[in-house]
Each structure stands twice: as C-alpha cells, then as structure tokens.
PDB file of C-alpha atoms in Angstrom:
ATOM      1  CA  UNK A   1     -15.652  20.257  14.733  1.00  0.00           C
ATOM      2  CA  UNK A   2     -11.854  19.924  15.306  1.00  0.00           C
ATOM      3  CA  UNK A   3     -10.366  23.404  17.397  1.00  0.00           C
ATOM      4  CA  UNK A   4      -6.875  23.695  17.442  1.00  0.00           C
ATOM      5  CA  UNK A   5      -5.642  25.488  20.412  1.00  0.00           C
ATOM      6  CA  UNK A   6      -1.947  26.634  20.099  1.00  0.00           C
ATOM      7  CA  UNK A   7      -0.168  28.607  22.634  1.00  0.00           C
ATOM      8  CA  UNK A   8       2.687  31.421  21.213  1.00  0.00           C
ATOM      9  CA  UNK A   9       5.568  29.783  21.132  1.00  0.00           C
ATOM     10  CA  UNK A  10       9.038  30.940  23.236  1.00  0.00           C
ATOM     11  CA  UNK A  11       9.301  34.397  23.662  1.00  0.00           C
ATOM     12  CA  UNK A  12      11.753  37.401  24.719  1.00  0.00           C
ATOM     13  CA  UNK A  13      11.468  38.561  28.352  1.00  0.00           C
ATOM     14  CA  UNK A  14      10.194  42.250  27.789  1.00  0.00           C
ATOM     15  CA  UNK A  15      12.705  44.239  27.693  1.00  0.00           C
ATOM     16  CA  UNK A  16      12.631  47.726  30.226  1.00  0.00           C
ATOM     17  CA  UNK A  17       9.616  49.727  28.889  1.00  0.00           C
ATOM     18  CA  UNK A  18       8.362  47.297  26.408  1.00  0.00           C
ATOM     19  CA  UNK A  19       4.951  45.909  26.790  1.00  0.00           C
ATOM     20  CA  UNK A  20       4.220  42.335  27.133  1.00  0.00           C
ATOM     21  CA  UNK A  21       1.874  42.964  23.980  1.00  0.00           C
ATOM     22  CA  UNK A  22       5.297  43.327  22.006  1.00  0.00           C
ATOM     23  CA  UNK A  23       7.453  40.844  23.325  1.00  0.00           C
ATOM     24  CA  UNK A  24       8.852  38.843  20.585  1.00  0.00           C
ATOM     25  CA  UNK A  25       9.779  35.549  19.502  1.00  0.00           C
ATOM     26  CA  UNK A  26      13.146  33.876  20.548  1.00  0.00           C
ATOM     27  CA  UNK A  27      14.712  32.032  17.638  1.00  0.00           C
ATOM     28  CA  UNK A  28      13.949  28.965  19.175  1.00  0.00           C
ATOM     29  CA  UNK A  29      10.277  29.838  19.118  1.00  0.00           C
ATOM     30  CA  UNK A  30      10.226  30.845  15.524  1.00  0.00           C
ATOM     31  CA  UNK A  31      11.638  27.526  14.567  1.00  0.00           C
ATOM     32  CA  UNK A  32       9.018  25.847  16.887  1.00  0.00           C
ATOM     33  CA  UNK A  33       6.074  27.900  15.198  1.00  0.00           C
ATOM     34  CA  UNK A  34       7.950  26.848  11.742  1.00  0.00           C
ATOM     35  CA  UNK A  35       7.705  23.178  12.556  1.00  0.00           C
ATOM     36  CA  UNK A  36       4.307  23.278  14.409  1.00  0.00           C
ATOM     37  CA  UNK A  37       3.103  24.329  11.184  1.00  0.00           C
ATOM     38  CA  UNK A  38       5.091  21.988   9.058  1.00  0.00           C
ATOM     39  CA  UNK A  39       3.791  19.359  11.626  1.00  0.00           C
ATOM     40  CA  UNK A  40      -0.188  20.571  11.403  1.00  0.00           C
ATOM     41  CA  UNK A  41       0.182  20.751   7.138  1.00  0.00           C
ATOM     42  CA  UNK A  42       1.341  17.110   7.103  1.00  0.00           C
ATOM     43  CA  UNK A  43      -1.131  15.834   9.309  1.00  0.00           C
ATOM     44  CA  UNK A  44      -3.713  17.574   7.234  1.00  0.00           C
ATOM     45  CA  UNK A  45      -4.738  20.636   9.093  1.00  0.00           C
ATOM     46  CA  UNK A  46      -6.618  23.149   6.982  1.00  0.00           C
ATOM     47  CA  UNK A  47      -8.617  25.670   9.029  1.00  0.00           C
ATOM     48  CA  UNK A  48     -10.068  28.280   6.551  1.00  0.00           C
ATOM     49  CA  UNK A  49      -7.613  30.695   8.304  1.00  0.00           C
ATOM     50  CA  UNK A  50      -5.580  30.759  12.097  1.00  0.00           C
ATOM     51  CA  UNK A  51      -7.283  32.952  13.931  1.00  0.00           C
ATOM     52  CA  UNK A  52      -4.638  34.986  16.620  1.00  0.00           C
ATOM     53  CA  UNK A  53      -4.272  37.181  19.702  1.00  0.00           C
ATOM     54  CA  UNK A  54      -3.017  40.416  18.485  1.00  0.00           C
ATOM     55  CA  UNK A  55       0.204  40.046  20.690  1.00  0.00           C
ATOM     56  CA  UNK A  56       3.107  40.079  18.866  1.00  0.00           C
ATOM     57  CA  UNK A  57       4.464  37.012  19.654  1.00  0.00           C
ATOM     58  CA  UNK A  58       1.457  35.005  19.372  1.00  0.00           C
ATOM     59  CA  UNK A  59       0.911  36.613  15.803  1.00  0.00           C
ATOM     60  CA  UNK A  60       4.727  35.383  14.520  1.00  0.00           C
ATOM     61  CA  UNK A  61       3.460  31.924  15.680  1.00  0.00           C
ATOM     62  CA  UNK A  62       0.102  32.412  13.258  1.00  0.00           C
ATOM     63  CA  UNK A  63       2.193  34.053  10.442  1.00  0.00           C
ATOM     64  CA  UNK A  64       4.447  30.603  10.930  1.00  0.00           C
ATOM     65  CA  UNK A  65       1.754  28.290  10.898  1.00  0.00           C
ATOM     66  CA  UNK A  66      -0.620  30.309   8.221  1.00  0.00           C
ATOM     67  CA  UNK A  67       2.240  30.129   5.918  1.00  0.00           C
ATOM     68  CA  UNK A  68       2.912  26.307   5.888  1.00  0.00           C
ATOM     69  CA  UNK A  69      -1.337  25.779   5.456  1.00  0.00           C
ATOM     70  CA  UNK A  70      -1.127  28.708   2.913  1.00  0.00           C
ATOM     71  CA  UNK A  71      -4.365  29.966   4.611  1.00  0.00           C
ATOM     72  CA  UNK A  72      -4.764  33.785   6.091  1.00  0.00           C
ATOM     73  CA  UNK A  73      -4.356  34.676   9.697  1.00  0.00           C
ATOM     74  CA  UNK A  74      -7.363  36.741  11.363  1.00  0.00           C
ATOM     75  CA  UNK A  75      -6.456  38.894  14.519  1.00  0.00           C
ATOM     76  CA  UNK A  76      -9.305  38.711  17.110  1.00  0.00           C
ATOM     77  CA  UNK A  77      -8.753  41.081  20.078  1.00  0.00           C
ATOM     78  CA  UNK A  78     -10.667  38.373  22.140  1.00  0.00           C
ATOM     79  CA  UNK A  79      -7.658  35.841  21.944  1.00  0.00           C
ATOM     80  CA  UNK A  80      -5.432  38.506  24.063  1.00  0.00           C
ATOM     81  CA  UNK A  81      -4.530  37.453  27.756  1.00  0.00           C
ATOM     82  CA  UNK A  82      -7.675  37.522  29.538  1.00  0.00           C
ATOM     83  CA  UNK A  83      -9.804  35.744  27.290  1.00  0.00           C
ATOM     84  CA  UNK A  84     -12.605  33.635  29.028  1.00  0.00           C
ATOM     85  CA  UNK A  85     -14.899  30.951  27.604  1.00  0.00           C
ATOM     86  CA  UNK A  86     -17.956  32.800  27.145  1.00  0.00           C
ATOM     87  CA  UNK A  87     -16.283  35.015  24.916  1.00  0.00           C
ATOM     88  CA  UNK A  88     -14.904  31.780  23.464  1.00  0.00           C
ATOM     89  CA  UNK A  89     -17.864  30.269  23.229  1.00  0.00           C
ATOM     90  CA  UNK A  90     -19.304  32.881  21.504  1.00  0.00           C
ATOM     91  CA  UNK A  91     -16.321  33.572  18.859  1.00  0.00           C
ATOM     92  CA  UNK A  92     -16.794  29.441  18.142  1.00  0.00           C
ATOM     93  CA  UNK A  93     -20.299  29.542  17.789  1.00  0.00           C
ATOM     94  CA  UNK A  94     -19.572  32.158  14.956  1.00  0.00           C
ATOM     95  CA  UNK A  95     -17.443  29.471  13.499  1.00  0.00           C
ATOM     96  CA  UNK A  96     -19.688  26.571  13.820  1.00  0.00           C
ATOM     97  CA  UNK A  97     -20.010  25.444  10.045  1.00  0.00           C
ATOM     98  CA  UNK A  98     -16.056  25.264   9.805  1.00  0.00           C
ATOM     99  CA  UNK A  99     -15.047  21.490  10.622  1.00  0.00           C
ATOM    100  CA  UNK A 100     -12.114  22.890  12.072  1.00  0.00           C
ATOM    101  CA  UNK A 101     -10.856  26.570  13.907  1.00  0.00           C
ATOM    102  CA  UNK A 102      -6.919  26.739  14.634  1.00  0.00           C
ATOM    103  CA  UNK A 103      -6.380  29.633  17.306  1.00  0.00           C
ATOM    104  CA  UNK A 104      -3.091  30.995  18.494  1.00  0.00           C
ATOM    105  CA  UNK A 105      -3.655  32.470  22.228  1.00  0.00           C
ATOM    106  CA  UNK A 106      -1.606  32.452  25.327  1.00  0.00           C
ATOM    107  CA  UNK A 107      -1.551  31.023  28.828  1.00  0.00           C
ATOM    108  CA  UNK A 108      -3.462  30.421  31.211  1.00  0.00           C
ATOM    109  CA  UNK A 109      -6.201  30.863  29.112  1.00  0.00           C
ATOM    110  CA  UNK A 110      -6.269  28.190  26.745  1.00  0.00           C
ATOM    111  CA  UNK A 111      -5.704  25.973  29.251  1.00  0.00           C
ATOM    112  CA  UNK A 112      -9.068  27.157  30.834  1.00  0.00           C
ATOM    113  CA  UNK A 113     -11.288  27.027  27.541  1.00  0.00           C
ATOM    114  CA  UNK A 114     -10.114  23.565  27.119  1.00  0.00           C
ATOM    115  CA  UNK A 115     -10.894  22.697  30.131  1.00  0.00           C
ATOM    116  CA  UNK A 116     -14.539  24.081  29.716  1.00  0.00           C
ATOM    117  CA  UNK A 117     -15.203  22.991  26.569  1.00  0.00           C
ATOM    118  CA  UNK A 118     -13.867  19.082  27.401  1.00  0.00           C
ATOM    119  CA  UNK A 119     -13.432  18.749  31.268  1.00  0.00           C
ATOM    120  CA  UNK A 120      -9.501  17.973  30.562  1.00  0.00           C
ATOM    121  CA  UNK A 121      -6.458  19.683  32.967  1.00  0.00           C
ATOM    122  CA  UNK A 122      -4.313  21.264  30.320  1.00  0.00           C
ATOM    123  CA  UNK A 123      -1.782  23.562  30.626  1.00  0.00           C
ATOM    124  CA  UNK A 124       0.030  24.429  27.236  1.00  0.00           C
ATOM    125  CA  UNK A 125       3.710  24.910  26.977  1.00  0.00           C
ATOM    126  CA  UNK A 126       4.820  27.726  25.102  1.00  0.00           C
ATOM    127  CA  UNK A 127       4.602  26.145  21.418  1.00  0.00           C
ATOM    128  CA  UNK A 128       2.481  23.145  22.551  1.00  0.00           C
ATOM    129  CA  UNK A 129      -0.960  22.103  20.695  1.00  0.00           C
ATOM    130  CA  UNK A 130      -4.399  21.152  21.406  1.00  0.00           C
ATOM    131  CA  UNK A 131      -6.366  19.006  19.644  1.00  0.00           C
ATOM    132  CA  UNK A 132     -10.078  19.242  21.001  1.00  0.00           C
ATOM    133  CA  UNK A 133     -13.107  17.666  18.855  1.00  0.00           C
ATOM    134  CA  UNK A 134     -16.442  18.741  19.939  1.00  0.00           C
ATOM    135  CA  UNK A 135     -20.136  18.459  18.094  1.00  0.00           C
ATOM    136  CA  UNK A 136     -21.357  21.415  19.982  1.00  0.00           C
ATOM    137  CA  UNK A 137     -19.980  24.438  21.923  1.00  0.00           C
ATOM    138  CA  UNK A 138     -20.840  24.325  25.125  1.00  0.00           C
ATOM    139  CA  UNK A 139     -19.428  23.298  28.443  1.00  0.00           C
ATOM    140  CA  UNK A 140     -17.660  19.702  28.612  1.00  0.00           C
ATOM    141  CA  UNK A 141     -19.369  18.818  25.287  1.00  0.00           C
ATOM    142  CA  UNK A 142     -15.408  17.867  23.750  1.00  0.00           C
ATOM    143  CA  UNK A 143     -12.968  15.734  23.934  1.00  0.00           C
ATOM    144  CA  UNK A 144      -8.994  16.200  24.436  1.00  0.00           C
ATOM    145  CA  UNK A 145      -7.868  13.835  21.270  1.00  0.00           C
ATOM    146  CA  UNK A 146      -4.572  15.200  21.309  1.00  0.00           C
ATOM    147  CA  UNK A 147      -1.634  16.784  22.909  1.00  0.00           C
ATOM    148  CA  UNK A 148       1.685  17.905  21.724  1.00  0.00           C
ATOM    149  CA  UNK A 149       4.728  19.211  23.696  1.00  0.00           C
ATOM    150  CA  UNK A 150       7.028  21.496  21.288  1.00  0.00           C
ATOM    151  CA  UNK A 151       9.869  18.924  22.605  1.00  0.00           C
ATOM    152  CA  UNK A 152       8.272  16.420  20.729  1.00  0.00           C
ATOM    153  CA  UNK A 153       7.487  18.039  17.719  1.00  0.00           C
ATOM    154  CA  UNK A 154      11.621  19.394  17.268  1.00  0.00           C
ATOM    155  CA  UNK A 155      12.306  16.052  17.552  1.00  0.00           C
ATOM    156  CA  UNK A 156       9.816  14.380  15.553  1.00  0.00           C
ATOM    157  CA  UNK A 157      11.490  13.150  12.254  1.00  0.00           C
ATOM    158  CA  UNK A 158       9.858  14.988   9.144  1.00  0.00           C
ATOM    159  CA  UNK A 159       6.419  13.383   7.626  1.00  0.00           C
ATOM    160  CA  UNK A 160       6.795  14.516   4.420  1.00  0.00           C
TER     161      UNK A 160
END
C-alpha cells in the first residue's frame, strides 16, 4: 500500500474571532495545492478518493488535488488537529484493500503517524508530501520512499 500524507498547504493567520477550523488558504497555498495535484496526477497518483480533515484549509488543498485526479474528497473528522496513530491505524486498516490512501491533515500530526508507521523524523511543511509504502499497518512496518518540499514542486518544470 502507498499512503500519501499531505499537509494543508499556506494558510491565513486567523483573523480576530475566527477559528483556526476556518482559516483559509493564502493564494500562494491554493496555487501550491493546484500544482501538488498537477504534480501527484502526472506521477500517477490515483487514490479512489483524498480523504481530508474537515478544516477549511486543509479541505481547499483536497478540493485542489481531488480535482486534478478527478476522484472525490471524503471528510473524516479523525484527520482534524489532534489526530493520533491509533486512530490512524484504525482509519487505514479500513482502507487496507486500496493500493494507495492520499490524506490531507495538518501538523504535527502527520509528522507523528509517519513516524509510527515507518520510524522516519518528518516534519511536513505546509504543502509538502509524504510518500510512505507499507505491506501492513502497524508500527514501523513502512518505509519513507519519498519527500517533497512545496519549494520544489513550484519550481519543478511541468511533466506533462
């Protein structure tokens, strides 16, 4: 199984009396959620759907990314801030027959589940991506195969 993890990409500050769950994209993250997902369709990425924290910004990175695939996006509550890897470990295990899961989450909690599932340090910029092959769910049973900095990917000449 291939998970890709995907943290939201650049967001607002919340503004006075808005809640972190509705801060928003910059414009520089919605063009870095448009090219992650140009990026992931070219390389061959097709998850049956992107699964999401129901944060706002984390779900305009999903909408960005599900629309390049031209698969759905799923809201699981579980993917908020706060997530920890038995619930992720549990979610996956729901997913096992997919040969690949693409979730959008935040900080520092991807970073943890990687580092459950493969042992790897890995903290995720916002926009940055995952790559984490595994034949099981369980505790260090992965391996980090790849990394990508949102820098990178801006910069990356198109591969279509």
């Amino acid at each position: 199984m291939l998970i890709y993890f995907v943290r939201h990409a650049e967001a607002y500050p919340a503004a006075p009396g808005q809640s972190d769950a509705e801060r928003s994209l910059t414009e520089a993250g919605l063009a870095t959620a448009r090219k992650l997902g140009q990026t992931l369709h070219h390389l061959g990425c097709k998850p049956p759907a992107v699964h999401t924290s129901p944060y706002l910004r984390a779900r305009q990175t999903a909408q960005a990314i599900a629309q390049a695939l031209q698969v759905p996006i799923v809201e699981e509550r579980l993917l908020a801030p706060g997530c920890r890897p038995a619930a992720l470990e549990a979610f996956l295990q729901t997913h096992a027959p997919a040969d690949r899961v693409l979730v959008v989450g935040h900080q520092p909690d991807l970073g943890e589940l990687i580092r459950w599932l493969t042992g790897a340090a890995v903290r995720l910029p916002p926009g940055g991506l995952a790559v984490v092959e595994t034949p099981a769910i369980r505790e260090a049973a992965g391996t980090l195969i790849g990394l990508y900095d949102p820098a990178w990917l801006l910069g990356a000449p198109s591969l279509g």
